[in-house]
Every structure is written in C-alpha cells, then in structure tokens.
XYZ file of C-alpha atoms in Angstrom:
642
model
C -0.062 0.064 0.065
C 1.291 3.551 -0.995
C 2.219 6.090 1.690
C -0.161 8.416 -0.056
C -2.957 6.394 -0.657
C -3.087 5.173 3.257
C -3.280 8.645 4.377
C -5.989 9.261 1.924
C -7.667 6.563 4.159
C -6.294 7.062 7.977
C -6.175 10.972 8.010
C -10.061 11.173 8.191
C -10.628 8.937 10.826
C -7.781 10.445 13.269
C -8.646 13.940 12.345
C -12.465 14.156 11.650
C -11.506 15.673 8.717
C -13.490 14.366 5.199
C -11.875 13.254 2.551
C -14.084 15.240 0.056
C -11.820 18.431 2.436
C -8.590 17.285 0.404
C -6.002 14.401 -0.451
C -3.264 15.557 2.357
C -3.938 18.271 4.949
C -2.615 21.424 3.605
C -0.094 21.669 6.639
C 1.845 19.086 5.834
C 5.899 19.653 3.998
C 5.591 18.545 0.107
C 8.307 16.465 1.507
C 6.242 13.934 4.104
C 5.599 11.433 2.343
C 8.931 10.108 1.649
C 10.074 10.734 4.974
C 7.124 8.749 5.974
C 7.928 6.113 4.228
C 11.639 6.297 5.169
C 11.034 6.484 8.774
C 8.150 3.075 8.783
C 10.892 0.976 9.446
C 12.483 2.200 11.998
C 9.284 4.019 13.649
C 10.527 7.138 14.273
C 8.676 11.089 13.845
C 8.131 11.715 10.647
C 6.341 15.161 9.957
C 7.755 17.909 10.097
C 5.055 20.795 10.049
C 6.450 23.521 8.771
C 3.427 25.833 8.447
C 1.078 24.274 11.114
C -1.306 26.941 12.076
C -0.250 29.157 15.163
C -1.516 27.386 18.590
C -2.009 24.297 17.133
C 1.546 22.567 16.946
C 0.904 20.489 20.075
C -2.210 18.834 18.526
C -1.012 18.252 15.314
C 2.166 16.799 16.450
C 0.113 14.404 18.779
C -2.514 13.525 15.561
C 0.792 12.839 13.472
C 1.930 10.567 15.366
C -1.809 9.161 15.437
C -1.383 8.649 11.755
C 1.867 7.231 11.966
C 0.354 4.533 14.310
C -2.047 3.823 11.352
C 0.143 3.702 8.738
C 2.373 1.116 10.327
C -0.509 -0.975 10.926
C -1.757 -1.010 8.042
C 1.310 -2.123 6.175
C 1.791 -4.459 8.754
C -1.763 -5.924 8.263
C -1.329 -5.546 4.005
C 2.030 -7.075 4.180
C 0.535 -10.112 6.849
C -2.079 -11.022 4.158
C 0.686 -10.804 1.459
C 3.312 -12.911 3.853
C 0.392 -15.884 3.790
C 0.848 -16.423 0.105
C 4.767 -16.366 0.707
C 7.712 -18.107 1.785
C 8.627 -18.321 5.615
C 11.225 -15.179 5.080
C 8.337 -12.808 4.213
C 6.377 -14.023 6.983
C 9.515 -13.413 9.331
C 9.235 -9.893 7.875
C 6.019 -9.145 8.286
C 6.531 -10.261 12.057
C 9.283 -7.944 12.541
C 7.011 -5.147 11.072
C 4.442 -5.753 13.646
C 6.864 -5.685 16.319
C 7.431 -2.002 14.414
C 4.148 -1.372 15.124
C 3.635 -2.499 19.023
C 6.536 -0.097 19.460
C 5.303 2.644 17.522
C 1.765 2.484 19.168
C 3.076 2.197 22.536
C 5.624 5.155 22.393
C 2.803 7.469 21.051
C 2.457 10.378 23.373
C -1.216 10.305 23.534
C -3.301 7.595 25.069
C -4.465 4.787 22.712
C -6.858 1.919 23.863
C -9.191 -0.632 21.860
C -12.526 -1.618 23.574
C -15.519 -3.893 23.001
C -18.806 -2.518 23.851
C -19.345 -4.028 27.478
C -15.513 -2.162 27.999
C -12.977 -4.688 28.132
C -10.288 -3.269 26.382
C -8.648 -5.235 23.740
C -5.264 -2.815 23.370
C -3.846 -0.092 25.410
C -0.499 1.874 24.850
C 1.479 2.889 27.683
C 0.171 6.523 27.537
C -3.041 5.424 28.392
C -2.321 3.119 31.300
C -0.145 5.994 32.741
C -3.423 8.344 32.517
C -5.251 5.826 34.512
C -2.395 4.918 37.185
C -2.341 1.223 36.059
C 0.436 -1.225 34.780
C 0.920 -2.882 31.437
C 0.591 -6.103 34.067
C -2.100 -4.823 35.327
C -4.223 -4.301 31.739
C -2.929 -7.857 30.889
C -4.472 -9.188 34.143
C -8.183 -7.790 32.671
C -7.640 -5.229 36.111
C -8.615 -2.096 33.600
C -12.199 -1.628 32.423
C -13.290 1.128 30.389
C -17.008 1.044 31.787
C -15.706 0.539 35.523
C -13.782 3.466 35.295
C -15.747 5.701 33.654
C -18.396 7.851 36.454
C -22.057 7.023 36.364
C -22.796 10.327 34.370
C -20.827 9.400 31.564
C -21.641 5.925 30.578
C -24.744 7.139 28.403
C -22.421 9.513 26.610
C -19.624 6.625 26.473
C -22.294 4.530 24.931
C -23.736 7.077 22.395
C -19.962 7.472 20.961
C -19.639 3.620 20.588
C -22.773 3.243 19.093
C -21.795 6.132 16.584
C -18.271 4.501 16.159
C -18.831 1.037 15.541
C -22.449 0.984 14.444
C -22.591 3.795 11.974
C -18.423 4.526 11.500
C -18.507 7.605 12.467
C -15.125 9.439 14.013
C -16.787 11.214 17.590
C -14.997 13.472 19.340
C -16.202 14.577 23.163
C -15.124 15.039 26.813
C -15.597 12.813 29.208
C -13.805 12.033 32.718
C -12.274 8.905 34.275
C -11.265 7.532 37.807
C -7.157 6.967 38.577
C -6.716 4.247 40.372
C -6.517 6.376 42.817
C -9.849 8.210 42.653
C -8.963 10.919 41.112
C -11.349 11.963 38.684
C -9.898 13.100 35.382
C -11.093 15.206 32.571
C -10.477 13.855 29.161
C -10.785 14.437 25.284
C -11.530 11.092 23.749
C -11.552 10.872 19.660
C -13.198 7.281 18.764
C -12.957 5.640 15.694
C -14.309 2.295 14.555
C -11.699 -0.444 13.672
C -11.917 -4.105 13.374
C -9.623 -6.849 15.602
C -9.970 -9.692 12.615
C -13.688 -10.209 12.622
C -14.770 -8.237 15.556
C -15.552 -4.920 15.888
C -14.327 -2.443 17.916
C -13.717 1.088 19.083
C -10.433 2.774 19.340
C -9.956 5.558 21.500
C -6.964 8.565 21.347
C -7.331 10.266 24.551
C -6.334 13.678 25.536
C -5.434 14.530 29.026
C -7.467 17.997 29.912
C -5.953 18.625 33.471
C -3.018 20.646 31.879
C -5.098 22.627 30.064
C -8.018 23.284 32.570
C -5.016 23.865 35.297
C -3.874 26.638 32.993
C -7.739 27.982 32.332
C -7.856 27.715 36.258
C -4.913 29.663 37.048
C -5.960 32.563 34.677
C -9.420 32.692 35.944
C -7.341 32.633 39.711
C -5.526 35.686 37.824
C -8.577 37.479 36.531
C -10.607 36.976 40.098
C -7.521 38.522 41.597
C -6.967 41.084 39.282
C -10.858 41.775 39.878
C -10.781 41.837 43.672
C -7.686 44.212 43.159
C -9.362 46.425 40.922
C -12.599 46.541 43.068
C -10.271 47.431 46.115
C -8.744 50.418 43.999
C -12.133 51.522 42.888
C -13.861 51.655 46.528
C -10.954 53.559 47.182
C -10.693 55.653 44.532
C -14.690 56.384 45.195
C -14.118 57.204 48.629
C -11.679 59.905 48.066
C -13.510 60.826 45.594
C -16.908 61.304 48.007
C -14.883 62.683 50.837
C -12.972 65.123 47.757
C -16.753 65.960 47.196
C -17.800 66.793 50.336
C -14.914 69.023 51.300
C -15.683 70.839 48.147
C -18.645 71.720 49.546
C -16.988 72.298 52.607
C -14.761 74.576 50.773
C -17.549 76.968 49.247
C -19.492 76.867 52.050
C -16.473 78.237 53.648
C -14.323 80.114 51.775
C -14.268 83.037 53.797
C -14.325 81.353 57.546
C -11.318 81.720 59.668
C -12.445 79.897 63.126
C -10.887 76.731 63.240
C -13.583 74.936 65.259
C -16.093 75.509 62.896
C -13.604 74.136 59.977
C -12.937 71.141 62.619
C -16.792 71.005 63.112
C -17.822 70.734 59.331
C -14.814 68.050 58.763
C -16.693 66.341 61.952
C -20.387 66.279 59.883
C -18.493 64.655 57.118
C -16.865 61.851 58.459
C -20.119 61.050 60.808
C -22.486 61.109 58.051
C -19.851 59.067 55.672
C -19.311 56.730 58.791
C -22.994 56.088 59.829
C -23.684 55.591 63.442
C -20.403 56.523 64.544
C -19.361 59.842 66.917
C -16.639 61.964 66.644
C -14.130 64.052 68.995
C -11.485 66.545 68.486
C -8.882 67.394 71.229
C -7.144 69.909 71.847
C -4.080 69.931 74.480
C -4.680 72.167 77.780
C -2.207 72.294 80.277
C -1.884 68.617 81.373
C -5.399 68.032 80.052
C -6.797 67.024 76.583
C -9.927 69.624 75.985
C -12.254 68.236 73.860
C -12.693 71.536 71.584
C -15.465 69.801 69.245
C -17.794 67.106 68.606
C -20.625 65.477 66.313
C -23.001 62.372 66.554
C -24.950 60.724 68.556
C -23.271 59.643 71.844
C -25.703 56.038 72.812
C -24.546 57.268 76.504
C -24.573 61.013 77.631
C -22.546 60.393 80.564
C -20.325 59.266 78.168
C -20.216 62.896 76.370
C -20.091 64.458 80.036
C -17.191 62.301 81.054
C -15.133 63.471 78.013
C -16.103 67.159 78.640
C -14.122 67.420 81.362
C -11.387 66.461 80.038
C -8.783 63.822 79.636
C -5.423 63.301 81.640
C -2.642 63.929 78.466
C 0.133 60.874 79.181
C -2.724 58.156 80.797
C -4.818 58.551 77.108
C -2.966 55.805 74.560
C -6.256 56.553 71.862
C -5.309 60.549 71.979
C -1.745 61.163 73.216
C -0.187 57.784 70.318
C -1.241 59.845 67.031
C 0.355 63.385 68.995
C 2.874 62.045 69.438
C 3.675 59.978 66.420
C 1.896 61.880 63.634
C 0.558 58.549 62.635
C -3.073 57.169 62.654
C -3.525 54.714 65.323
C -6.313 52.470 64.064
C -8.289 50.120 66.571
C -10.423 47.323 65.367
C -11.220 45.872 68.504
C -11.013 49.470 70.573
C -9.358 48.873 74.536
C -11.497 50.453 76.617
C -8.080 51.256 78.858
C -6.302 53.492 76.132
C -8.930 55.835 77.366
C -9.333 54.722 80.940
C -10.479 58.080 82.785
C -13.600 57.693 80.715
C -14.757 54.628 83.270
C -17.033 51.803 81.895
C -19.420 54.154 79.717
C -16.335 54.239 77.150
C -17.170 50.371 76.406
C -20.008 50.933 74.020
C -17.381 52.343 71.582
C -16.171 49.131 70.199
C -13.921 50.389 67.172
C -12.109 53.889 67.007
C -9.659 55.619 64.805
C -7.236 58.936 65.856
C -5.519 61.048 63.783
C -3.419 64.112 64.464
C -4.678 67.055 63.116
C -1.402 69.325 61.974
C -0.780 72.879 60.737
C 1.897 73.145 58.858
C 4.711 70.884 60.794
C 3.409 71.340 63.875
C 0.175 68.878 65.681
C -2.850 70.935 66.568
C -4.801 68.570 68.154
C -6.370 64.870 67.353
C -9.425 63.569 65.900
C -11.087 60.693 67.085
C -14.010 58.634 65.236
C -15.347 56.009 67.211
C -18.111 53.302 65.938
C -20.651 51.341 68.265
C -20.181 48.333 65.985
C -17.347 46.145 65.974
C -15.656 45.556 62.582
C -12.070 46.029 61.196
C -11.851 49.260 59.273
C -11.400 48.743 55.618
C -8.581 50.296 53.538
C -11.509 52.662 51.589
C -13.071 53.517 55.265
C -8.950 54.471 56.150
C -8.568 55.992 53.067
C -11.680 57.763 53.269
C -11.183 59.235 57.119
C -7.707 59.934 56.122
C -8.844 62.098 52.664
C -11.420 64.071 55.606
C -8.487 64.738 58.292
C -5.831 66.105 55.380
C -8.489 68.148 53.693
C -8.897 69.371 57.494
C -5.320 70.074 57.598
C -5.283 72.074 54.075
C -8.895 73.980 55.468
C -7.035 75.602 58.813
C -3.981 76.018 57.148
C -5.488 78.116 54.443
C -7.689 79.548 57.490
C -4.737 80.296 59.472
C -2.867 82.189 56.420
C -5.639 84.426 55.635
C -6.604 85.211 58.853
C -2.687 86.294 59.175
C -3.087 88.126 55.710
C -5.861 90.471 56.981
C -4.342 91.132 59.412
C -1.139 92.201 58.121
C -3.550 94.046 55.443
C -5.326 95.780 57.634
C -2.254 96.698 59.559
C -0.740 97.940 56.209
C -4.144 99.836 55.867
C -3.722 101.610 58.734
C -0.155 102.860 58.193
C -0.950 103.989 54.789
C -4.230 105.670 55.471
C -1.750 107.635 58.659
C 0.811 108.026 55.886
C -1.785 109.796 53.774
C -3.270 111.630 57.030
C 0.369 112.683 57.898
C 1.184 114.027 53.979
C -1.724 116.149 53.710
C -1.607 117.530 57.468
C 2.179 118.112 57.001
C 1.323 119.320 53.570
C -0.896 122.429 54.753
C 1.307 123.303 57.819
C 4.002 123.319 56.002
C 2.942 125.948 53.440
C 1.671 128.770 56.103
C 5.408 129.184 57.305
C 7.070 128.513 53.184
C 4.824 131.371 52.288
C 6.668 133.293 55.080
C 9.767 132.757 54.112
C 9.054 133.501 50.445
C 7.590 136.522 50.897
C 10.198 138.068 52.946
C 12.865 137.328 50.472
C 10.147 138.967 47.449
C 10.552 142.083 50.577
C 14.023 141.869 50.575
C 14.897 141.904 46.948
C 12.576 144.587 46.252
C 13.814 146.996 49.012
C 17.346 146.286 49.117
C 17.763 144.808 45.489
C 18.862 147.811 43.650
C 21.202 149.122 46.626
C 23.160 146.344 47.710
C 26.880 146.989 48.002
C 27.799 143.045 48.484
C 26.490 140.502 44.964
C 26.766 137.590 47.871
C 23.445 139.095 49.262
C 21.756 138.958 46.251
C 23.263 135.841 45.207
C 21.788 135.030 48.706
C 18.418 135.764 47.996
C 18.065 134.355 44.676
C 18.804 131.105 46.389
C 16.154 131.197 48.795
C 13.698 131.929 46.208
C 14.712 129.241 43.818
C 14.806 126.770 47.558
C 11.532 127.988 48.522
C 9.823 127.664 44.750
C 11.128 123.976 44.665
C 9.923 123.425 48.025
C 6.505 124.638 47.116
C 6.203 122.204 44.311
C 7.236 119.285 46.347
C 4.372 120.026 49.142
C 2.035 120.749 45.994
C 2.653 117.319 44.814
C 2.536 115.756 48.281
C -1.005 116.782 48.602
C -2.017 115.765 45.105
C -0.387 112.581 45.875
C -2.787 112.378 48.755
C -5.498 113.559 47.276
C -5.580 110.604 44.978
C -7.043 108.184 48.213
C -8.103 111.009 50.601
C -10.599 112.548 48.457
C -12.369 110.226 46.566
C -15.406 110.724 44.300
C -17.452 107.680 42.769
C -16.219 107.134 39.126
C -18.874 108.155 36.634
C -19.112 107.822 32.787
C -15.877 109.811 31.522
C -15.948 111.718 28.015
C -12.404 110.747 27.859
C -11.855 113.398 24.473
C -13.260 116.045 26.663
C -11.027 115.168 29.377
C -7.655 114.856 27.705
C -8.595 118.060 25.770
C -8.870 120.289 29.012
C -5.456 118.363 29.517
C -3.912 119.748 27.015
C -5.387 123.495 28.016
C -3.856 123.260 31.249
C -0.610 122.538 29.628
C -1.111 124.939 26.462
C 1.685 127.721 27.528
C 4.432 125.243 28.690
C 3.517 123.612 24.822
C 4.025 126.274 23.242
C 6.993 127.344 24.742
C 8.454 123.965 23.710
C 7.023 123.992 20.155
C 5.020 120.494 20.486
C 2.830 119.243 18.924
C -0.230 116.983 20.145
C -2.421 114.737 18.696
C -5.255 113.154 19.929
C -7.256 110.583 18.460
C -10.846 109.172 19.477
C -11.116 108.149 22.772
C -13.657 105.792 23.805
C -15.557 106.356 27.238
C -14.280 105.146 30.555
C -15.322 105.020 34.377
C -13.448 107.369 36.211
C -13.011 109.897 38.798
C -13.150 113.279 36.097
C -10.675 115.113 37.959
C -8.057 112.711 38.615
C -8.466 111.633 35.064
C -7.991 114.752 34.142
C -4.714 115.112 36.056
C -3.721 111.545 35.221
C -3.527 113.093 31.336
C -1.874 116.325 32.381
C 1.096 114.257 34.195
C 1.412 111.925 31.310
C 1.299 114.588 28.544
C 3.315 116.780 30.577
C 6.111 114.198 31.180
C 6.434 113.638 27.430
C 7.170 117.540 26.743
C 9.300 118.167 29.429
C 11.540 115.346 28.568
C 12.108 115.993 24.607
C 15.085 115.478 22.764
C 17.210 118.407 21.852
C 17.295 118.319 18.460
C 13.837 117.413 17.627
C 10.369 119.089 18.331
C 8.370 117.115 21.235
C 5.652 115.380 19.609
C 2.830 113.430 21.369
C 0.322 111.016 20.199
C -2.727 109.768 22.347
C -4.593 107.074 20.601
C -6.985 104.485 22.317
C -9.390 101.320 21.696
C -11.407 99.478 23.573
C -10.230 95.695 24.369
C -13.103 93.857 26.392
C -14.457 95.615 29.605
C -11.441 97.926 29.509
C -9.665 100.593 27.806
C -6.074 100.982 26.824
C -4.818 104.415 26.517
C -1.236 104.883 24.919
C 0.523 108.311 25.364
C 3.283 108.120 22.367
C 6.131 110.457 22.538
C 9.355 111.067 20.215
C 11.194 112.180 23.700
C 14.558 111.054 25.606
C 13.043 107.429 25.712
C 13.587 105.310 29.061
C 16.001 102.786 29.458
C 14.243 98.967 30.004
C 16.118 98.390 33.166
C 14.566 101.810 34.864
C 10.682 101.133 33.401
C 9.750 100.069 36.683
C 12.279 102.508 39.330
C 10.461 105.547 37.281
C 6.917 104.948 39.065
C 8.783 104.781 42.423
C 7.991 108.648 44.997
C 10.983 110.916 43.951
C 13.140 108.980 41.867
C 14.868 111.166 38.966
C 16.376 109.743 36.357
C 18.183 113.086 35.495
C 19.861 115.869 37.304
C 17.260 118.461 38.553
C 19.463 121.467 36.769
C 18.882 119.745 33.830
C 15.491 118.766 33.896
C 13.075 120.160 36.371
C 9.970 118.206 38.821
C 10.130 116.335 42.039
C 9.913 113.026 40.917
C 6.145 112.471 41.951
C 4.036 112.587 38.645
C 4.206 109.294 37.611
C 3.620 108.154 40.852
C 0.678 109.551 40.910
C -0.790 108.817 37.756
C -0.280 104.420 38.948
C -1.808 105.336 42.203
C -4.632 106.989 40.458
C -4.740 103.939 37.617
C -4.746 101.346 40.070
C -7.533 103.196 42.187
C -9.703 102.618 39.007
C -8.731 99.379 38.720
C -6.417 99.104 36.059
C -2.768 99.272 34.979
C -0.024 101.316 33.807
C 3.383 100.590 32.563
C 5.942 101.529 29.853
C 7.694 100.940 26.661
C 10.711 102.175 25.575
C 14.198 101.157 23.993
C 16.085 104.020 25.858
C 16.368 105.829 22.176
C 13.936 106.490 19.845
C 10.930 108.021 22.347
C 8.694 106.411 25.247
C 4.977 104.723 24.620
C 2.997 104.821 28.252
C 0.323 102.449 28.090
C -2.794 102.277 30.714
C -5.826 100.938 30.911
C -9.028 102.229 32.444
C -12.431 100.510 33.060
C -14.714 100.614 29.700
C -18.011 103.070 30.080
C -21.177 100.482 29.277
C-alpha cells in the first residue's frame, strides 16, 4: 500500500477531516510522504509540520503520531495478508513489522486504547495506562475496564459514542471524565474511531489529558479574579476619596471665608459622621495637663460618656489620643480597648472600634480627631482612605484659614499705616505751606527793597537761592498734597468723555506746550468710568512728562490713541523724546525717583507715582515701553463705560 493512499484512508479517521476536504492535509510538507516511507522501518517521527497554524502545533504533532501508528498498522496488515501467500522469510518480515507497529503504538505520546462495547479493553498503550495509573501487567491481568473506570454520569455519553463509532462508522470527539486508580477524576478529550480486530468491531479511543489545559484555564481565571478583586478594592478607595473630596469641595464653597478653626473642625466632623453612619467624632486639643474636648458630632448612646469627656482627659494616660499626637500617624483599633481611655470609665465600653488622627497645621500637631463606632468590625482600606482624606483636607482648610487670617491682619495693619501716612502727608503739606509762604514773602520783600542798593553781590546770590529753594519746596508740597488727595479725596467714578477730559488737560498745559513748540495729537478715545478730576490730572501728568523730557534736536511730538479691549479701554501716550532704558521701566514709578539731574530737567519725581496710583485706584494698570533711544509709550487701562 502506498503512503499517500494510506493517508487518504487514515487521516480523515484520526482528525475527523472528510476526504472531500482534501487529499492530504494542507499543513504537511511536500517532503512528508517520502519521510514517512523512510521512517516506517524504524518507527521514528516523520512529520516536519512547517506551516502548522499558531497554537495548534502540539495537537498536530499528536495527530501526526496517530497517523504514523495507523500507517504502520495498515502496512503491517497488508504485509501479513501478502505473507500468507509468501515463503517463510516474508512471514518473518511481517512479524518484524508487527513488532515495530507495537513499539510505535506504545511510544505514542497520546493515550490510545481499543475496547469492546462491554468496556473490555483489547489493546492499550503505555500513555493510556499511565494516565489512569495502571501498569501493563495489571492491564494484561484484566484490571483495566473502560466501563468500570467511567463515572455514572458519563456512561450514557460513552454508549452513544460507541454506537455511533462502531455501529454507524463515525468518528466521534467528546469530553468526559475517568477515574484514576487513586480515585481522582481525570478530565479527558476522547476521539473514538471504528476498528476491526480480525472479525470483531471495536472502538479505538485516542485520549488527551485535559488537566494541564484546565489547570492553566483555572490559573488564568484565578488571576483574573484576583485582579478583579484588586480593581474592586482600588475602585472602592477611589470612590471613597472622591466622596470625601466632594464633601470637602462643599466645605470649601461654604466656608471659603471662614477663619474660625473650630467651625472648620466641626464641619469636617459632620462629613466624617455622615460617611460613617452610627459613629461619633470628637476633637481634642492639649490644654495644660489635659486633653480638652473642643468639638464633637454624632449621637452618643450614653450621655454620661459625653459629660465625662467634657471634663477633659489626662495627657500621658490616654493612649488613644496621646499616641497619634506624638507619632503624627493614625492609630486604628479594630477592637477598641477601653484601657486606652481609662479615665472615661465604663461608659466608654459602648465604643467598639476607633480611629484617631493627628491634626496638624504646617509641621506641628494642633490636636487629635477621634472617630468611634458602636459596632465592632475591622476598618477597611476604603474607610481608612476616606477618613485620612477627611483629615488631610481639614488640615488644608485650617492652614488656609490661618494664612488668610494672618494676611488679613497684615492687610489691615498696612491699610492703617497707609492711611496714617496719607493723613500725615496731607496735614504736613497744609502746615508746611504757611511758614513757607512767610519765607517766600520776606525774600521777595528783601529783593524789592534792597535789590537795587546792595553793595555786597553775595547778598543777591543768597536771596536768589532762598527764592529757588522756596519755589521747589512749594512744588514738592503741592505734589505731596496731590498724591494724598488721590486716596483721601475720593468720589464715585462715573462715565467720562475721555476726549473732552484729555482736551482740557492739553489746554491746562498750553503755555508749556507752546514754549516747547510741541505738537499734541489726540485721536478718538472711547469713554471710560473714572473720577473726572483724577482722569484730567492723569492725562496732564503723562502729556506734560512727554514734553518735559524732550530731545534737544527735535520738537516734541505727542500722540494719544485708545481702543476698547473687552471690559477695558487701553490708552497709549507716545512721544519722540529721550526714551527710557528698560532697566528703569519700574523705577520711574517710585516716589521721588529721578533719572536726570534737577538742573537738567525740573520736577519732583512724584508725577508718575501719582499717575500709577490713579490708574490702580480705578482697577487698571500703567506701564511703559521704550528702547531708551526713540521715545517712549505709556500704556494705561481703565474700565470701559457701558
């Protein structure tokens, strides 16, 4: 019989492929038939399987072994039939072929057994016997019976498979269990084929152990379950954190301006009690030798317990409070020990579970928050996460309140100081003007009376210095008064015609503009909301500065433009003057700061300070841009008029 013809007959039986599916399985190498022919005398493996589908190589190798066994059997049977008609040497060759078939049959890696309908096995290989825990001697003694080793619930499945295989000539594949000689039930996949032993029809079973596969599946399922449980735990923690954060988001909205620490603690306690139904929450702060109860929430089942806690707990003798305060770490008791709050007496026994947390502001402990439950059960990871999140956010709220209170105290102190300075500047300005006017008047009188008859030229020089000094003093006092009036004399801002106010400021400067030969161009400016007097002073200061610090080689040109940008109007005052180096862009807004000598350019160094103060009082900003060479542009923003 040819190998290829044998494959046509045997392969469909082994693999449940119909002959109509193809003559030779598509994954076989073109060289395999030749390899099979060469391998039969030695019983070795002969399939190279180069193109076996991924994940199916093991099953295909098993199938290949089965095909090999079947081919050897077919070859031996054919040779035996031929041997009966041949001389003795050929019969010996047939015997050798049968031996080789038996060797290949027993060496197959998959269990193979042939049995009758009553369960008696007529043939079984070593792999099959090893799978069930029997020896070949026990098999030969008749100790291995297919029916006896099959659990009752699989008996009907076996009978139906044998009927279809032996009676109908079908190849049947199914799963079942068999008993190991130790009693263990072994899951198997059985491929049952019809076969003739002489004139007797038997079923040949190819058995594959499903335990490794199912163990791997079980391991995978257990791993998935463990991952699911871990995911569930993490999800519970995340839910707890989210719930606590949502409650504290409400706390932040409700108490954004709250600075009383005990109000914040009480709100945190309410959150903790709402998240832990049936619990009570207390907060203690050290006071001398006692722990003072400063706040509590929740329903105490024994009123006498609350009364006792209000008296204070001794420090150093109350472990439930001492420990977290000293270690700065939470202290959980899944089974509350009343001895940790011994001074509370027997009434504390109603608490069955407790958790204590240090409450810090910064790095220093401030107090201890204690949550007690009336039912005894271990704290879960999610509950611990929730409570620790509550305490963490309480600490943030306390720190924010403390910082806010300190900031408010400093702000009030600064406002008082500024108000006092402004009052001082205003009063000092008025008080200084009177003696200054007297000095000026007497200097003018001396010049008028003795100026033409002075014999000493130094006297005239002295009088000139007196007049110059008093004039500068008057200018300085006037600027100080203007600076103080920006805040001291306030009026509600109203809608202003910016064009008209700027035109009035230009008119105020007309004399100095004409003297300098300056050209001022004002484009259309959007209306703003401002104090009219201060707006006029602001424009006068900026345009006046542009003319004062002009370039010696060119006549001053000043351009004023503006545009609305959302709720603000930006006004730009551009000049072609000296310019301001970038390193001085902030310094020029500091009071009394000058970039030039007084004999070069007059002024007091207060004008730009007043200008910025006016703008900031209206909520806007004032800044300068310049390269220090080609002039400067002062930018300011004021609220746009509706």
